[in-house]
């Protein structure tokens, strides 16, 4: 019986590919014994760790609209460049609670480790199985709270934001877990992404921020994969979606699901 660690990286709406990957893993008889997740990858991982079926998760996910996780904060927009964030946190927290049928890490059926970033010290913070405890929705929200878009979450007096700032595909965390196989599903920024066919309607300042973050995250992922040690468990990287400006593309949910499933089946051979 091989011990499998699933690593679900961040990527907003593209993270639905993780549900397709999950289905492919189970069909291959590779039920993960630990899930490591960042940002929306952590939310999808938490849903499965809590015992959600694929069909349940997909049904809820396909009913979501952009306002369910990317609700513009009109007051912030009025403040322009003096605003702290452009999205409201409450709709995303409600959506996380709908997707994840558990309130505590202790209630999960599969151990889950979620990553966040301490915005003051810059350190990677682990929440859940390998780290500190926190209410599940708060931990998952913190992991998603990318600066500019969402305000940070305060946990134990620390301001926590998106785990992707340190590693959008957190394979280094998986090395701390006893395993025979690590399957990392990457839906985040990469240098393999073709230019966007049609540019999303994003204010220039927000696009500039997105471009900077994209380069930083893509470089980190490339480096982490290249530096995977020879004596570590076998690593299979599934590049499920390589698409720019699709973070909020909820209308492409079915395409992302299929991409995750197909890419994982191919990668597992």
mmCIF file of N, CA and C in Angstrom, residues 142-219:
data_model
loop_
_atom_site.group_PDB
_atom_site.id
_atom_site.type_symbol
_atom_site.label_atom_id
_atom_site.label_comp_id
_atom_site.label_asym_id
_atom_site.label_seq_id
_atom_site.Cartn_x
_atom_site.Cartn_y
_atom_site.Cartn_z
ATOM 1 N N UNK A 142 -7.264 32.660 5.384
ATOM 2 C CA UNK A 142 -5.929 33.271 5.494
ATOM 3 C C UNK A 142 -5.052 32.824 4.328
ATOM 4 N N UNK A 143 -5.124 31.532 3.995
ATOM 5 C CA UNK A 143 -4.300 30.981 2.923
ATOM 6 C C UNK A 143 -4.653 31.581 1.566
ATOM 7 N N UNK A 144 -5.896 32.103 1.440
ATOM 8 C CA UNK A 144 -6.376 32.693 0.182
ATOM 9 C C UNK A 144 -6.187 34.208 0.110
ATOM 10 N N UNK A 145 -5.863 34.830 1.252
ATOM 11 C CA UNK A 145 -5.930 36.296 1.346
ATOM 12 C C UNK A 145 -4.730 36.970 0.692
ATOM 13 N N UNK A 146 -4.746 37.014 -0.643
ATOM 14 C CA UNK A 146 -3.660 37.647 -1.388
ATOM 15 C C UNK A 146 -3.733 39.162 -1.213
ATOM 16 N N UNK A 147 -2.631 39.775 -0.738
ATOM 17 C CA UNK A 147 -2.637 41.227 -0.542
ATOM 18 C C UNK A 147 -3.061 41.964 -1.807
ATOM 19 N N UNK A 148 -3.711 43.073 -1.613
ATOM 20 C CA UNK A 148 -4.380 43.906 -2.601
ATOM 21 C C UNK A 148 -5.813 43.428 -2.790
ATOM 22 N N UNK A 149 -5.993 42.118 -2.992
ATOM 23 C CA UNK A 149 -7.347 41.608 -3.198
ATOM 24 C C UNK A 149 -8.129 41.507 -1.885
ATOM 25 N N UNK A 150 -7.531 40.874 -0.876
ATOM 26 C CA UNK A 150 -8.261 40.562 0.360
ATOM 27 C C UNK A 150 -7.473 40.981 1.587
ATOM 28 N N UNK A 151 -8.176 41.431 2.643
ATOM 29 C CA UNK A 151 -7.467 41.780 3.880
ATOM 30 C C UNK A 151 -6.945 40.518 4.563
ATOM 31 N N UNK A 152 -5.841 40.627 5.310
ATOM 32 C CA UNK A 152 -5.297 39.439 5.986
ATOM 33 C C UNK A 152 -6.226 38.949 7.096
ATOM 34 N N UNK A 153 -5.971 37.744 7.567
ATOM 35 C CA UNK A 153 -6.698 37.163 8.698
ATOM 36 C C UNK A 153 -5.780 37.215 9.913
ATOM 37 N N UNK A 154 -6.312 37.656 11.051
ATOM 38 C CA UNK A 154 -5.520 37.662 12.284
ATOM 39 C C UNK A 154 -5.708 36.330 13.000
ATOM 40 N N UNK A 155 -4.619 35.578 13.146
ATOM 41 C CA UNK A 155 -4.650 34.307 13.886
ATOM 42 C C UNK A 155 -3.521 34.357 14.913
ATOM 43 N N UNK A 156 -3.885 34.223 16.181
ATOM 44 C CA UNK A 156 -2.904 34.302 17.279
ATOM 45 C C UNK A 156 -2.053 35.572 17.194
ATOM 46 N N UNK A 157 -2.700 36.682 16.853
ATOM 47 C CA UNK A 157 -1.999 37.963 16.830
ATOM 48 C C UNK A 157 -1.099 38.183 15.629
ATOM 49 N N UNK A 158 -1.118 37.243 14.663
ATOM 50 C CA UNK A 158 -0.292 37.410 13.459
ATOM 51 C C UNK A 158 -1.186 37.736 12.276
ATOM 52 N N UNK A 159 -0.697 38.592 11.386
ATOM 53 C CA UNK A 159 -1.440 38.930 10.174
ATOM 54 C C UNK A 159 -1.052 37.945 9.083
ATOM 55 N N UNK A 160 -1.980 37.055 8.764
ATOM 56 C CA UNK A 160 -1.669 35.998 7.802
ATOM 57 C C UNK A 160 -2.335 36.249 6.458
ATOM 58 N N UNK A 161 -1.558 36.033 5.394
ATOM 59 C CA UNK A 161 -2.060 36.180 4.032
ATOM 60 C C UNK A 161 -1.733 34.958 3.200
ATOM 61 N N UNK A 162 -1.948 35.088 1.913
ATOM 62 C CA UNK A 162 -1.861 33.981 0.959
ATOM 63 C C UNK A 162 -0.565 33.169 1.083
ATOM 64 N N UNK A 163 -0.726 31.838 1.215
ATOM 65 C CA UNK A 163 0.434 30.961 1.299
ATOM 66 C C UNK A 163 1.251 30.959 0.019
ATOM 67 N N UNK A 164 0.632 31.354 -1.092
ATOM 68 C CA UNK A 164 1.313 31.379 -2.374
ATOM 69 C C UNK A 164 2.437 32.405 -2.453
ATOM 70 N N UNK A 165 2.459 33.341 -1.516
ATOM 71 C CA UNK A 165 3.552 34.315 -1.504
ATOM 72 C C UNK A 165 4.880 33.635 -1.198
ATOM 73 N N UNK A 166 4.822 32.513 -0.478
ATOM 74 C CA UNK A 166 6.036 31.753 -0.175
ATOM 75 C C UNK A 166 6.217 30.544 -1.083
ATOM 76 N N UNK A 167 5.099 29.912 -1.453
ATOM 77 C CA UNK A 167 5.163 28.747 -2.349
ATOM 78 C C UNK A 167 3.760 28.453 -2.832
ATOM 79 N N UNK A 168 3.506 28.744 -4.099
ATOM 80 C CA UNK A 168 2.146 28.530 -4.613
ATOM 81 C C UNK A 168 1.886 27.040 -4.823
ATOM 82 N N UNK A 169 2.968 26.242 -4.987
ATOM 83 C CA UNK A 169 2.863 24.776 -4.996
ATOM 84 C C UNK A 169 3.798 24.280 -3.889
ATOM 85 N N UNK A 170 3.262 24.067 -2.675
ATOM 86 C CA UNK A 170 4.133 23.862 -1.498
ATOM 87 C C UNK A 170 4.711 22.452 -1.358
ATOM 88 N N UNK A 171 5.523 22.046 -2.342
ATOM 89 C CA UNK A 171 6.057 20.675 -2.295
ATOM 90 C C UNK A 171 7.082 20.492 -1.176
ATOM 91 N N UNK A 172 7.754 21.578 -0.769
ATOM 92 C CA UNK A 172 8.742 21.436 0.308
ATOM 93 C C UNK A 172 8.078 20.977 1.606
ATOM 94 N N UNK A 173 6.833 21.399 1.819
ATOM 95 C CA UNK A 173 6.097 20.978 3.025
ATOM 96 C C UNK A 173 5.852 19.470 2.969
ATOM 97 N N UNK A 174 5.572 18.954 1.785
ATOM 98 C CA UNK A 174 5.281 17.527 1.631
ATOM 99 C C UNK A 174 6.477 16.657 1.996
ATOM 100 N N UNK A 175 7.687 17.219 1.891
ATOM 101 C CA UNK A 175 8.881 16.435 2.227
ATOM 102 C C UNK A 175 8.948 16.079 3.704
ATOM 103 N N UNK A 176 8.167 16.767 4.529
ATOM 104 C CA UNK A 176 8.186 16.475 5.975
ATOM 105 C C UNK A 176 7.276 15.302 6.337
ATOM 106 N N UNK A 177 6.567 14.760 5.345
ATOM 107 C CA UNK A 177 5.570 13.717 5.598
ATOM 108 C C UNK A 177 6.084 12.392 5.044
ATOM 109 N N UNK A 178 5.964 11.335 5.823
ATOM 110 C CA UNK A 178 6.382 10.003 5.350
ATOM 111 C C UNK A 178 5.507 9.603 4.175
ATOM 112 N N UNK A 179 6.132 9.341 3.029
ATOM 113 C CA UNK A 179 5.357 9.026 1.824
ATOM 114 C C UNK A 179 6.200 8.227 0.846
ATOM 115 N N UNK A 180 5.506 7.541 -0.065
ATOM 116 C CA UNK A 180 6.170 6.854 -1.168
ATOM 117 C C UNK A 180 6.048 7.677 -2.453
ATOM 118 N N UNK A 181 4.979 8.472 -2.516
ATOM 119 C CA UNK A 181 4.679 9.234 -3.725
ATOM 120 C C UNK A 181 4.079 10.585 -3.348
ATOM 121 N N UNK A 182 4.580 11.639 -3.965
ATOM 122 C CA UNK A 182 4.003 12.977 -3.794
ATOM 123 C C UNK A 182 3.446 13.407 -5.149
ATOM 124 N N UNK A 183 2.155 13.672 -5.192
ATOM 125 C CA UNK A 183 1.520 14.143 -6.424
ATOM 126 C C UNK A 183 1.168 15.615 -6.222
ATOM 127 N N UNK A 184 1.843 16.483 -6.956
ATOM 128 C CA UNK A 184 1.651 17.927 -6.823
ATOM 129 C C UNK A 184 0.894 18.450 -8.034
ATOM 130 N N UNK A 185 -0.250 19.036 -7.793
ATOM 131 C CA UNK A 185 -1.080 19.554 -8.881
ATOM 132 C C UNK A 185 -0.905 21.069 -8.939
ATOM 133 N N UNK A 186 -0.350 21.521 -10.054
ATOM 134 C CA UNK A 186 0.033 22.925 -10.238
ATOM 135 C C UNK A 186 -0.953 23.613 -11.185
ATOM 136 N N UNK A 187 -1.684 24.594 -10.652
ATOM 137 C CA UNK A 187 -2.598 25.388 -11.486
ATOM 138 C C UNK A 187 -2.241 26.872 -11.393
ATOM 139 N N UNK A 188 -1.082 27.151 -10.814
ATOM 140 C CA UNK A 188 -0.686 28.530 -10.575
ATOM 141 C C UNK A 188 0.114 29.122 -11.720
ATOM 142 N N UNK A 189 0.695 30.296 -11.472
ATOM 143 C CA UNK A 189 1.473 30.968 -12.511
ATOM 144 C C UNK A 189 2.667 30.127 -12.954
ATOM 145 N N UNK A 190 2.977 30.199 -14.238
ATOM 146 C CA UNK A 190 4.138 29.497 -14.773
ATOM 147 C C UNK A 190 4.617 30.193 -16.027
ATOM 148 N N UNK A 191 5.864 29.959 -16.376
ATOM 149 C CA UNK A 191 6.416 30.591 -17.580
ATOM 150 C C UNK A 191 5.951 29.882 -18.852
ATOM 151 N N UNK A 192 5.133 28.824 -18.669
ATOM 152 C CA UNK A 192 4.590 28.095 -19.818
ATOM 153 C C UNK A 192 3.227 28.624 -20.249
ATOM 154 N N UNK A 193 2.737 29.666 -19.587
ATOM 155 C CA UNK A 193 1.399 30.169 -19.912
ATOM 156 C C UNK A 193 1.426 31.008 -21.193
ATOM 157 N N UNK A 194 0.565 30.684 -22.153
ATOM 158 C CA UNK A 194 0.491 31.537 -23.344
ATOM 159 C C UNK A 194 -0.106 32.897 -22.966
ATOM 160 N N UNK A 195 0.149 33.919 -23.763
ATOM 161 C CA UNK A 195 -0.481 35.213 -23.489
ATOM 162 C C UNK A 195 -2.001 35.060 -23.467
ATOM 163 N N UNK A 196 -2.674 35.858 -22.636
ATOM 164 C CA UNK A 196 -4.133 35.770 -22.542
ATOM 165 C C UNK A 196 -4.758 36.094 -23.898
ATOM 166 N N UNK A 197 -5.688 35.233 -24.328
ATOM 167 C CA UNK A 197 -6.356 35.428 -25.623
ATOM 168 C C UNK A 197 -7.094 36.765 -25.639
ATOM 169 N N UNK A 198 -7.915 36.960 -24.578
ATOM 170 C CA UNK A 198 -8.502 38.288 -24.430
ATOM 171 C C UNK A 198 -8.254 38.749 -23.010
ATOM 172 N N UNK A 199 -7.774 39.970 -22.901
ATOM 173 C CA UNK A 199 -7.404 40.477 -21.578
ATOM 174 C C UNK A 199 -8.651 40.670 -20.727
ATOM 175 N N UNK A 200 -8.562 40.213 -19.471
ATOM 176 C CA UNK A 200 -9.683 40.399 -18.544
ATOM 177 C C UNK A 200 -9.843 41.887 -18.230
ATOM 178 N N UNK A 201 -11.061 42.254 -17.820
ATOM 179 C CA UNK A 201 -11.340 43.664 -17.508
ATOM 180 C C UNK A 201 -10.794 43.976 -16.114
ATOM 181 N N UNK A 202 -9.508 44.276 -16.058
ATOM 182 C CA UNK A 202 -8.827 44.518 -14.778
ATOM 183 C C UNK A 202 -8.232 45.928 -14.825
ATOM 184 N N UNK A 203 -8.391 46.719 -13.753
ATOM 185 C CA UNK A 203 -7.746 48.042 -13.732
ATOM 186 C C UNK A 203 -6.228 47.896 -13.902
ATOM 187 N N UNK A 204 -5.586 48.843 -14.597
ATOM 188 C CA UNK A 204 -4.140 48.730 -14.883
ATOM 189 C C UNK A 204 -3.282 48.498 -13.643
ATOM 190 N N UNK A 205 -3.630 49.131 -12.521
ATOM 191 C CA UNK A 205 -2.839 48.980 -11.298
ATOM 192 C C UNK A 205 -2.916 47.537 -10.786
ATOM 193 N N UNK A 206 -4.116 46.962 -10.878
ATOM 194 C CA UNK A 206 -4.309 45.580 -10.427
ATOM 195 C C UNK A 206 -3.583 44.614 -11.365
ATOM 196 N N UNK A 207 -3.619 44.911 -12.684
ATOM 197 C CA UNK A 207 -2.898 44.059 -13.640
ATOM 198 C C UNK A 207 -1.394 44.097 -13.370
ATOM 199 N N UNK A 208 -0.874 45.285 -13.078
ATOM 200 C CA UNK A 208 0.568 45.415 -12.810
ATOM 201 C C UNK A 208 0.955 44.572 -11.595
ATOM 202 N N UNK A 209 0.125 44.616 -10.551
ATOM 203 C CA UNK A 209 0.352 43.810 -9.354
ATOM 204 C C UNK A 209 0.322 42.323 -9.718
ATOM 205 N N UNK A 210 -0.658 41.941 -10.531
ATOM 206 C CA UNK A 210 -0.788 40.543 -10.938
ATOM 207 C C UNK A 210 0.406 40.050 -11.738
ATOM 208 N N UNK A 211 0.929 40.920 -12.596
ATOM 209 C CA UNK A 211 2.091 40.535 -13.406
ATOM 210 C C UNK A 211 3.320 40.306 -12.532
ATOM 211 N N UNK A 212 3.501 41.181 -11.545
ATOM 212 C CA UNK A 212 4.651 41.043 -10.647
ATOM 213 C C UNK A 212 4.553 39.758 -9.823
ATOM 214 N N UNK A 213 3.364 39.507 -9.266
ATOM 215 C CA UNK A 213 3.136 38.304 -8.465
ATOM 216 C C UNK A 213 3.349 37.049 -9.319
ATOM 217 N N UNK A 214 2.861 37.107 -10.568
ATOM 218 C CA UNK A 214 2.960 35.952 -11.466
ATOM 219 C C UNK A 214 4.413 35.544 -11.684
ATOM 220 N N UNK A 215 5.265 36.515 -11.959
ATOM 221 C CA UNK A 215 6.675 36.215 -12.217
ATOM 222 C C UNK A 215 7.328 35.612 -10.970
ATOM 223 N N UNK A 216 7.036 36.205 -9.812
ATOM 224 C CA UNK A 216 7.615 35.732 -8.555
ATOM 225 C C UNK A 216 7.175 34.296 -8.249
ATOM 226 N N UNK A 217 5.865 34.042 -8.377
ATOM 227 C CA UNK A 217 5.348 32.704 -8.059
ATOM 228 C C UNK A 217 5.851 31.657 -9.052
ATOM 229 N N UNK A 218 5.883 32.012 -10.334
ATOM 230 C CA UNK A 218 6.347 31.064 -11.352
ATOM 231 C C UNK A 218 7.805 30.668 -11.102
ATOM 232 N N UNK A 219 8.617 31.657 -10.741
ATOM 233 C CA UNK A 219 10.039 31.380 -10.483
ATOM 234 C C UNK A 219 10.207 30.477 -9.262
#
